[in-house]
Tab-separated table of C-alpha atoms and ligand atoms in Angstrom:
chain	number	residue	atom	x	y	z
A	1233	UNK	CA	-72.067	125.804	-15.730
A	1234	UNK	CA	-71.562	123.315	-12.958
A	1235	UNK	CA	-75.095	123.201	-11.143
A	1236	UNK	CA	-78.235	124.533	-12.101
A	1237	UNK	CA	-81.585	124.397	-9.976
A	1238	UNK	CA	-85.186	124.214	-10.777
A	1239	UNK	CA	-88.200	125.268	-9.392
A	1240	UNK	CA	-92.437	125.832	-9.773
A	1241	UNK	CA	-93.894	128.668	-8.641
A	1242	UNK	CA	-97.258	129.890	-8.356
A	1243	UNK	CA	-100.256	128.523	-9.815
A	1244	UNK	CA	-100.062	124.741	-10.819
A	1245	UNK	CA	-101.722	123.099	-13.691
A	1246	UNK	CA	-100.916	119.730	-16.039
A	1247	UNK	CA	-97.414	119.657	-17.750
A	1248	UNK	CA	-95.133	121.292	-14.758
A	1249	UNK	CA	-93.424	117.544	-13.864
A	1250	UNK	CA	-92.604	116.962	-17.714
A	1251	UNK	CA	-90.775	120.238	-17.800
A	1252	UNK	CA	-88.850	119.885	-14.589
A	1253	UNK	CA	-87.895	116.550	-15.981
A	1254	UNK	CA	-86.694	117.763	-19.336
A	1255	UNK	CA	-85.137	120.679	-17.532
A	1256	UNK	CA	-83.318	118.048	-15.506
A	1257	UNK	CA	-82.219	115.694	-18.143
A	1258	UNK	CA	-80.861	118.498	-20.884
A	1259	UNK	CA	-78.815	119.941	-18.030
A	1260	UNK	CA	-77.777	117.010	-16.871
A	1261	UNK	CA	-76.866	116.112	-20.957
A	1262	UNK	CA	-74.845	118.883	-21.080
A	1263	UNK	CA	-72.902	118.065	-18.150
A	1264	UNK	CA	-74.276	120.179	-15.141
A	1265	UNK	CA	-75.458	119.177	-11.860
A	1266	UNK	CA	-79.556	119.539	-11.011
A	1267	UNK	CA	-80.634	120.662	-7.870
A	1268	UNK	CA	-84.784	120.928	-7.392
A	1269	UNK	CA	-86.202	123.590	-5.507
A	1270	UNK	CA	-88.946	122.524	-3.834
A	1271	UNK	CA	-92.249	124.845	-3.125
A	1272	UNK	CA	-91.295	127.792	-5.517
A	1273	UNK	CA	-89.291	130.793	-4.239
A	1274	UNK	CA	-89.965	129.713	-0.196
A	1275	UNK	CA	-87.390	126.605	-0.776
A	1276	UNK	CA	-85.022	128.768	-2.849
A	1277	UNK	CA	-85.156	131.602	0.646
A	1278	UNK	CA	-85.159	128.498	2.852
A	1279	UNK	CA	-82.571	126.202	1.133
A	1280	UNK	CA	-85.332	123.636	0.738
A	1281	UNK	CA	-83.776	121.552	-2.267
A	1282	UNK	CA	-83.300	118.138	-3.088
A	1283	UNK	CA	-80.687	116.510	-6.116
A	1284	UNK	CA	-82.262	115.622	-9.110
A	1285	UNK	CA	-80.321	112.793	-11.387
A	1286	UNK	CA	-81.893	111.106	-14.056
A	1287	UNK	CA	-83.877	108.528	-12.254
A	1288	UNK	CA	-85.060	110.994	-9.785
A	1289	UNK	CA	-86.971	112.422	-12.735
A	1290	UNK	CA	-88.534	109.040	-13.991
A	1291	UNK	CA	-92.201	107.943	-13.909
A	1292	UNK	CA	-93.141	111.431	-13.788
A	1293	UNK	CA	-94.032	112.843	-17.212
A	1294	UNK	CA	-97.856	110.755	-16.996
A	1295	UNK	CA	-99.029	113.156	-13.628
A	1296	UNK	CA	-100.521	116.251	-13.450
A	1297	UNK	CA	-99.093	119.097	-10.597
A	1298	UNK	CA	-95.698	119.430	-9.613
A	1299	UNK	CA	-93.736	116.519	-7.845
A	1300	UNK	CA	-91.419	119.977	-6.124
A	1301	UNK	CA	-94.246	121.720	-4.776
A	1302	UNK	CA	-95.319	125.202	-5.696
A	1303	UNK	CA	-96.048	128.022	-3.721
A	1304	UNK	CA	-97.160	131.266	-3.237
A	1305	UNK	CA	-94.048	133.930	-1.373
A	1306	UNK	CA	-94.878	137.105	-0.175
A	1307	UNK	CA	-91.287	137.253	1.190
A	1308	UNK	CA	-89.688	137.296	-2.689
A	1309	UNK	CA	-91.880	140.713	-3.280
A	1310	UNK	CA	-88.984	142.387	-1.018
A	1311	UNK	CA	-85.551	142.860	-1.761
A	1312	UNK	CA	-84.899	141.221	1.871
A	1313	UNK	CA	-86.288	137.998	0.632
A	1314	UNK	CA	-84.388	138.008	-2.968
A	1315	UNK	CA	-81.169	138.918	-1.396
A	1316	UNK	CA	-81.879	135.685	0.775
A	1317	UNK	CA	-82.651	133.684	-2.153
A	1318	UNK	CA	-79.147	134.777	-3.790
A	1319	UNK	CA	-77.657	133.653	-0.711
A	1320	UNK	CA	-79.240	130.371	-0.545
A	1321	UNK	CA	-78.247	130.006	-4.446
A	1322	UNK	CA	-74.681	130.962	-3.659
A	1323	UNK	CA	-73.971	128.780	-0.609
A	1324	UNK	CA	-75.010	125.916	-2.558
A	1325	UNK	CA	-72.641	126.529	-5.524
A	1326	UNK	CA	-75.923	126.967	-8.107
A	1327	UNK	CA	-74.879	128.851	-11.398
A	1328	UNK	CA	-77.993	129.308	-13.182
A	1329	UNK	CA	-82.102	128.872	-12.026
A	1330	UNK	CA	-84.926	127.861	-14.120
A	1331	UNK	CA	-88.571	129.586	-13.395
A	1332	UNK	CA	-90.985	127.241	-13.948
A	1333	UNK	CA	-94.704	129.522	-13.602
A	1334	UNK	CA	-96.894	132.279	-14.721
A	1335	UNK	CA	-96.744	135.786	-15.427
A	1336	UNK	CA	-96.028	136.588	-11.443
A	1337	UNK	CA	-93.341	133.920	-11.076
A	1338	UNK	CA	-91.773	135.056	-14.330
A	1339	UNK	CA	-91.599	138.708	-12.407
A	1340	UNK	CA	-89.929	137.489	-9.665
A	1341	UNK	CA	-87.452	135.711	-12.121
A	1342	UNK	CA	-86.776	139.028	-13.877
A	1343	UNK	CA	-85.799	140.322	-10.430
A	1344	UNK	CA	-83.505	137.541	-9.516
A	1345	UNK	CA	-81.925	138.748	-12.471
A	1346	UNK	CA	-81.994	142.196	-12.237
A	1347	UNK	CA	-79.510	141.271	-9.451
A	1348	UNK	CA	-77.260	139.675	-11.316
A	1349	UNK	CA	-78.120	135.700	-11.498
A	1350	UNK	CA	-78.667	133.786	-14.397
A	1351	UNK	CA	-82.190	132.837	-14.799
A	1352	UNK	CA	-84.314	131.042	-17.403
A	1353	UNK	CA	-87.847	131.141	-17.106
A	1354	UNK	CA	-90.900	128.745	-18.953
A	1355	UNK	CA	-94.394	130.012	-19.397
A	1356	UNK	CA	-96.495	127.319	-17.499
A	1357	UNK	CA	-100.344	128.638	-16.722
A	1358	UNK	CA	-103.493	127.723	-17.776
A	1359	UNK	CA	-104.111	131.252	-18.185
A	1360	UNK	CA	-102.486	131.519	-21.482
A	1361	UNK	CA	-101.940	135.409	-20.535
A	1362	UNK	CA	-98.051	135.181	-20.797
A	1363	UNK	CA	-96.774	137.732	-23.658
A	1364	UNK	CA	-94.259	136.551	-25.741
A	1365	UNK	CA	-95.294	132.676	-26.196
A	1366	UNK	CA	-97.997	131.764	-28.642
A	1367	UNK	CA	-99.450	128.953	-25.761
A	1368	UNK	CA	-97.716	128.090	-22.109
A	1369	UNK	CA	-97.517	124.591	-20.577
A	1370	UNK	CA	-100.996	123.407	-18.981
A	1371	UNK	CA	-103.602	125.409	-21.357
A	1372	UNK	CA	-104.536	122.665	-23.270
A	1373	UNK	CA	-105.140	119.899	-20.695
A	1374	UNK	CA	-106.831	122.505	-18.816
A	1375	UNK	CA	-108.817	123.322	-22.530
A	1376	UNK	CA	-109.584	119.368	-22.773
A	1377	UNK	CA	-110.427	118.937	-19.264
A	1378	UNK	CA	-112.915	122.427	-19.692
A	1379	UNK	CA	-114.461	120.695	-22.990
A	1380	UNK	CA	-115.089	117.295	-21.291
A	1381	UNK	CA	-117.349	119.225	-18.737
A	1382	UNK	CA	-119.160	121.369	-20.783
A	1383	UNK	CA	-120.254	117.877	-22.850
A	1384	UNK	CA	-121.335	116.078	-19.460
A	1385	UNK	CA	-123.385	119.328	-19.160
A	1386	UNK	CA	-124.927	119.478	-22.346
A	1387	UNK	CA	-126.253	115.973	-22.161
A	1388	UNK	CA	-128.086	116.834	-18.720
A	1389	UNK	CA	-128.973	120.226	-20.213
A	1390	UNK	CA	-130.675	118.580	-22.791
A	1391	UNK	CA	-132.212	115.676	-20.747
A	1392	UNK	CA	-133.999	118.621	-18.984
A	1393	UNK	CA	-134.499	121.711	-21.292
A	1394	UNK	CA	-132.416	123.952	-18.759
A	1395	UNK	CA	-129.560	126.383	-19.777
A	1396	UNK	CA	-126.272	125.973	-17.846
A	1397	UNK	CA	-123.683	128.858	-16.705
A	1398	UNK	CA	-120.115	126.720	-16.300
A	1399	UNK	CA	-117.759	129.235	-14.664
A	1400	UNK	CA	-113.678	128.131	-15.715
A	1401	UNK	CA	-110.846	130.032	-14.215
A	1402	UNK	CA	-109.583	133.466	-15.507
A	1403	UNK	CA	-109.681	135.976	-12.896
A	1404	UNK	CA	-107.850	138.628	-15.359
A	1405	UNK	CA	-107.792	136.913	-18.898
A	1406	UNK	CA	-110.832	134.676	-20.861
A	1407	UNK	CA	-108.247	132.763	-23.166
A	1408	UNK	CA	-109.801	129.666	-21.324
A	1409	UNK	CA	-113.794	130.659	-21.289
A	1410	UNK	CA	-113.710	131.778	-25.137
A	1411	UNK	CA	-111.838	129.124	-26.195
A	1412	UNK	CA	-113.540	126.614	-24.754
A	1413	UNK	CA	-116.856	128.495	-25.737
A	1414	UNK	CA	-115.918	127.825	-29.622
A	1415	UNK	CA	-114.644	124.157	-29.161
A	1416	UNK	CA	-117.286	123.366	-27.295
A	1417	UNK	CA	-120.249	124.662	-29.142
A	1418	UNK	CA	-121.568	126.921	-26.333
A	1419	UNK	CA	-123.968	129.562	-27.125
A	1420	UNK	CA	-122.571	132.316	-25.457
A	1421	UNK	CA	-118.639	133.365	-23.490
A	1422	UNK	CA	-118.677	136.124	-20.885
A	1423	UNK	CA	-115.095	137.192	-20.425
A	1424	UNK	CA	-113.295	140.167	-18.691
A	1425	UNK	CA	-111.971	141.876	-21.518
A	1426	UNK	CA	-115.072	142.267	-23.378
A	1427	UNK	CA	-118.482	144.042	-21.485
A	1428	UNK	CA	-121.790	142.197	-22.042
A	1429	UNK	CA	-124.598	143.572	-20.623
A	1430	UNK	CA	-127.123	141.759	-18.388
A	1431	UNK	CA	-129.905	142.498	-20.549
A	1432	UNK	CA	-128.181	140.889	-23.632
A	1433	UNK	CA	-127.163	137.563	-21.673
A	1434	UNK	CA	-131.076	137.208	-21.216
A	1435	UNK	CA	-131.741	137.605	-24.598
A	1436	UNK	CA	-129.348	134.582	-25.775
A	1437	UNK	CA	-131.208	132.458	-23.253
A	1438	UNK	CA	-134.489	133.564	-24.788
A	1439	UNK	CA	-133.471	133.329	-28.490
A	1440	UNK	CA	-131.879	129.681	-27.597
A	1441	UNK	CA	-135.194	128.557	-25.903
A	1442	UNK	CA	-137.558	130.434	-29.040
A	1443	UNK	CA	-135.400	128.799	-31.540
A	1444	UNK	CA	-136.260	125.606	-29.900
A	1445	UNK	CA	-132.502	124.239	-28.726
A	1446	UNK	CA	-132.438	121.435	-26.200
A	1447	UNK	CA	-130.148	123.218	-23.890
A	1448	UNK	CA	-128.326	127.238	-23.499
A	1449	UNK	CA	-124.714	126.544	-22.567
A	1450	UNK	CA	-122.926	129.868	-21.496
A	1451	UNK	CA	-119.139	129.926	-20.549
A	1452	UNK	CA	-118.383	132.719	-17.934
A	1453	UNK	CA	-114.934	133.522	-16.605
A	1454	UNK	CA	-114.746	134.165	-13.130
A	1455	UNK	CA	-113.218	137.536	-13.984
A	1456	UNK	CA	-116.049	138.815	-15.692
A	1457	UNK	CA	-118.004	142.021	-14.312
A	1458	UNK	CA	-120.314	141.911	-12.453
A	1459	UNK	CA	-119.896	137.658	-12.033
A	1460	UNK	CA	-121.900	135.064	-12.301
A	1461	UNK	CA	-123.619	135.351	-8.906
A	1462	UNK	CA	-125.253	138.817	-10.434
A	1463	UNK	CA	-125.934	137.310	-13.149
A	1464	UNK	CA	-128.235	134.401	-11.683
A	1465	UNK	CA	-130.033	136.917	-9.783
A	1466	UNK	CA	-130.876	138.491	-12.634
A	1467	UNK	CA	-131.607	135.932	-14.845
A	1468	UNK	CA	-133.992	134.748	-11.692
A	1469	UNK	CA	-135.959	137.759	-11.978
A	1470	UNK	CA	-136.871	137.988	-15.778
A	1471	UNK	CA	-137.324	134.121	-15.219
A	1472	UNK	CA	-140.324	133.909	-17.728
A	1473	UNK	CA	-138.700	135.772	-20.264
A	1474	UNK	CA	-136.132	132.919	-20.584
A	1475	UNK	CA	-138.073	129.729	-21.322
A	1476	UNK	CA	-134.833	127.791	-19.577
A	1477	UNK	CA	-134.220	127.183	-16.149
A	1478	UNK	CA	-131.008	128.595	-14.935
A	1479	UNK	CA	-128.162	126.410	-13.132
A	1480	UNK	CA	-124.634	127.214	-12.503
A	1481	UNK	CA	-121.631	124.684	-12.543
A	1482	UNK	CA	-118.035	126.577	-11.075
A	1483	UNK	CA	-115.678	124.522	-12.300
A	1484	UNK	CA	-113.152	125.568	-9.953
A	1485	UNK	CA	-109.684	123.309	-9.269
A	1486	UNK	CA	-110.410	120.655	-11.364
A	1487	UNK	CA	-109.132	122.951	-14.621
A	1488	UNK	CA	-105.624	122.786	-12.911
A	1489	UNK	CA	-105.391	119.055	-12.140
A	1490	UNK	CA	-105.357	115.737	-13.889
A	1491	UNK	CA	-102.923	113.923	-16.643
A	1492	UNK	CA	-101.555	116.471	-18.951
A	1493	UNK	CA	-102.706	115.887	-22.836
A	1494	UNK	CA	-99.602	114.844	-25.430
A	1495	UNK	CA	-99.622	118.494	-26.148
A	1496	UNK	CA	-98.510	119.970	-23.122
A	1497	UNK	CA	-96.395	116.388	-22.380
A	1498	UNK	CA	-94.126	117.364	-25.557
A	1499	UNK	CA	-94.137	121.512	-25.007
A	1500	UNK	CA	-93.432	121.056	-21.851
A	1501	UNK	CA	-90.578	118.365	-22.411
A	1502	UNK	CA	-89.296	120.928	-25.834
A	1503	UNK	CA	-89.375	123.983	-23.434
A	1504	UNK	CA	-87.714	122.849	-20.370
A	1505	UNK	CA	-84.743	121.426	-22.905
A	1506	UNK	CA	-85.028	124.448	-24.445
A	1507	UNK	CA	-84.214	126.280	-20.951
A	1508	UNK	CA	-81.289	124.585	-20.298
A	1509	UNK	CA	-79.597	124.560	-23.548
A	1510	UNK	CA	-80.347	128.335	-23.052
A	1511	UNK	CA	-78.892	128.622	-19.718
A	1512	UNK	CA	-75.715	126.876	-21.313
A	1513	UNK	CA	-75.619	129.189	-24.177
A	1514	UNK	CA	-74.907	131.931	-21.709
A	1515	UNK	CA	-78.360	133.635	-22.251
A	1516	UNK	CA	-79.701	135.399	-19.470
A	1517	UNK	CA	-82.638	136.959	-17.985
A	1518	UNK	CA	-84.936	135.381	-21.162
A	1519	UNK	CA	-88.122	133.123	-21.131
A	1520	UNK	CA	-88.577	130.257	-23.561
A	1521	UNK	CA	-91.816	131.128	-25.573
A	1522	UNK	CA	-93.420	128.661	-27.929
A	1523	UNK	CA	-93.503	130.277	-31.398
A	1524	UNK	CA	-94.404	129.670	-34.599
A	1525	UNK	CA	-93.929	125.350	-33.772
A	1526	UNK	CA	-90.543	126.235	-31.992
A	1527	UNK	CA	-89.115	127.076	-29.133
A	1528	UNK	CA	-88.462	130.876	-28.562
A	1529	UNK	CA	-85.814	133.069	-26.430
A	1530	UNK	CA	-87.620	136.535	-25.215
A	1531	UNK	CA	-86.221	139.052	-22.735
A	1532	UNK	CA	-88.140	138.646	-19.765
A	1533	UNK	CA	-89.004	142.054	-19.526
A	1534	UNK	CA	-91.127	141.535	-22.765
A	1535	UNK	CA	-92.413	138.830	-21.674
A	1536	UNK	CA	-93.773	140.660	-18.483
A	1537	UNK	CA	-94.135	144.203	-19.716
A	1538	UNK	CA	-98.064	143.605	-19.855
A	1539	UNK	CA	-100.365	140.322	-19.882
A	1540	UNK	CA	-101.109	139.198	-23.438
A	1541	UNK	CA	-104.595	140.221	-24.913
A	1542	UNK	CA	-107.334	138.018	-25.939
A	1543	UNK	CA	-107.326	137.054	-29.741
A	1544	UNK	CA	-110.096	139.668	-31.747
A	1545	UNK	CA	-110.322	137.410	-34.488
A	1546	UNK	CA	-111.174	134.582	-31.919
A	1547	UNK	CA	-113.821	136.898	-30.208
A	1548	UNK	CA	-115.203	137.642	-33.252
A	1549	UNK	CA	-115.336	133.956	-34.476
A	1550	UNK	CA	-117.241	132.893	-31.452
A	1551	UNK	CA	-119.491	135.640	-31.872
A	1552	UNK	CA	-120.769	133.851	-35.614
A	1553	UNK	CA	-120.539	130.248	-33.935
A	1554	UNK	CA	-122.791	130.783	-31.120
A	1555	UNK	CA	-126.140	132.194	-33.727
B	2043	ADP	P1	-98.102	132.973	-11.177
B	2043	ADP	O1	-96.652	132.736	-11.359
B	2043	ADP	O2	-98.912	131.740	-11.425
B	2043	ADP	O3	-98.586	134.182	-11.949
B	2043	ADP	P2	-98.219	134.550	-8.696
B	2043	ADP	O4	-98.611	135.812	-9.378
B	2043	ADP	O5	-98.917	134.193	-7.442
B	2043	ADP	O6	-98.393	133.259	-9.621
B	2043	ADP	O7	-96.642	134.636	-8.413
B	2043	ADP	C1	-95.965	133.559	-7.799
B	2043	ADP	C2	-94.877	134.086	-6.902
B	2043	ADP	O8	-93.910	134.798	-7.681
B	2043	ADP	C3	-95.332	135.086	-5.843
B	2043	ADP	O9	-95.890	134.464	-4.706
B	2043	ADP	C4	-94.014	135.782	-5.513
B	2043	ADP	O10	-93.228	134.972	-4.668
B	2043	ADP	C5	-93.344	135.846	-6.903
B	2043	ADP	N1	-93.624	137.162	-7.515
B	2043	ADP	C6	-94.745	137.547	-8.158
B	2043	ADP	N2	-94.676	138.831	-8.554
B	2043	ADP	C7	-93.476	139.281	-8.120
B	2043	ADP	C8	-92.802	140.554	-8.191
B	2043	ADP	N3	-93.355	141.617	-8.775
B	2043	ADP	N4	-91.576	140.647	-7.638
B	2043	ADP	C9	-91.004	139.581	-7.046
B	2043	ADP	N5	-91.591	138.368	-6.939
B	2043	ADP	C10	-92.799	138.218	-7.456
């Protein structure tokens, strides 16, 4: 294997440049060329890349994001735009492609090899939905940076006898709401996969306030049915049943920023090595999972087949936490 690129793709979050960078330096190790893709699968149709040596990969393990870009392709849904990628990949002499992303960018790697070129791919998403990997690059930074909010909250909550709603990301999957829920001591999660009723979220509020705690701290996902915005208008009109006044924090695009924790700084560094010593192994068409404390080959089409589920025995856990 003579050159190998790398790219992000779709949603960014803490840990991406520490992977590109121990993508870069393992390939480069084992005596390949690095090309870097820059903004996902548009540079790879557009021939938007830029060499990576060493140096080029310094100074970057500290930052949060992705120093390539990432980006969102509707062009790499169609078989037009993949065939362009291949020819973009085969005019500049690349052997072998590492997917850097989520459970969609993943897809589109399984595609890429579907048609015959050697990919790698790397969970990275705060989601923590991708099958096959116990915990992808940018969850726990994401976790940490979730946890340090809902504390900030909880001291104003307190100051002022209110309960808080603090809405994380998770359109599809709760890993982030539930888990921070439990590590942070919250009295209630609301997360897609699991139906609470309206009528029950009130009574949490209630019980808190009866019981006589400071503060009502409720993680929501912003997947859950029917969302928070229903939910404050309900909670609004049984207002005297509740003791606490409502207030919502979203907590929006500040989960996918910031400096990622040593935990994703060394996954992230183990599986992009991982993904080149992979690619030079001759394995094909496989993610890098994280399992059991080591890194992990799965066929991508595992890995992709469905998004992973939310833990029961978590679920269940928080559920005897938050009396
Ligand atoms: P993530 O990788 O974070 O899940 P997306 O779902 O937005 O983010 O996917 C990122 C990109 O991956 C898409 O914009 C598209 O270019 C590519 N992609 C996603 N799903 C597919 C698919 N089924 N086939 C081909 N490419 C896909």
């Amino acid at each position: 294997m003579k050159r190998i690129a790398v790219l992000t793709s779709g949603g960014d979050g803490p840990g991406l440049n520490a992977c590109i960078r121990a993508a870069t330096r393992m390939a480069i190790q084992l005596g390949a060329e690095v090309l870097g893709v820059r903004r996902g699968y548009t540079g790879l149709i557009n021939g938007d890349v830029v060499e990576l040596d060493r140096r080029a990969v310094g100074g970057v393990m500290g930052y949060g994001g992705t120093f390539l870009g990432t980006a969102r392709c509707p062009e790499f849904y169609t078989e037009k735009g993949r065939r362009e990628a291949l020819r973009t990949l085969n005019r500049l002499d690349v052997d072998g492609l590492i997917v850097i992303g989520g459970n969609g960018s993943l897809t589109g790697a399984l595609e890429l090899h579907r048609m015959g070129f050697p990919v790698v791919g790397v969970p990275a998403t705060i989601d923590n939905d991708v099958n096959g990997t116990d915990i992808a690059i940018g969850v726990d930074t994401a976790l940490n940076t979730i946890l340090d909010a809902i504390d900030r909250i909880k001291d104003t909550a307190s100051s002022h006898n209110r309960a808080f709603l603090i809405e994380t990301m998770g359109r599809d999957c709760g890993y982030l709401a539930l888990v921070s829920a439990i590590a942070g001591g919250a009295e209630l999660a609301l997360i897609p996969e699991v139906e609470t009723p309206l009528e029950e979220v009130a009574r949490v509020i209630g019980d808190a306030y009866v019981r006589g705690k400071a503060h009502c701290i409720i993680v929501v996902a912003e997947g859950w049915k029917p969302g928070t915005r229903a939910l404050i208008d309900y909670l609004n009109s049984c207002r005297e049943e509740l003791g606490f006044e409502i207030r919502l924090t979203v907590l929006g695009h500040i989960q996918r920023g910031g400096r990622p924790s040593a935990f994703d700084r060394l996954l992230a560094t183990r599986l992009g090595a991982a993904a080149a010593q992979a690619l030079f192994r001759g394995e094909r068409g496989v993610m890098v999972g994280w399992r059991h404390d080591r890194a992990v080959t799965v066929p991508l089409e595992e890995a992709v087949a469905y998004r992973k589920e939310i833990n029961r025995e978590l679920w269940e856990l928080a559920a005897v936490m938050e009396l």
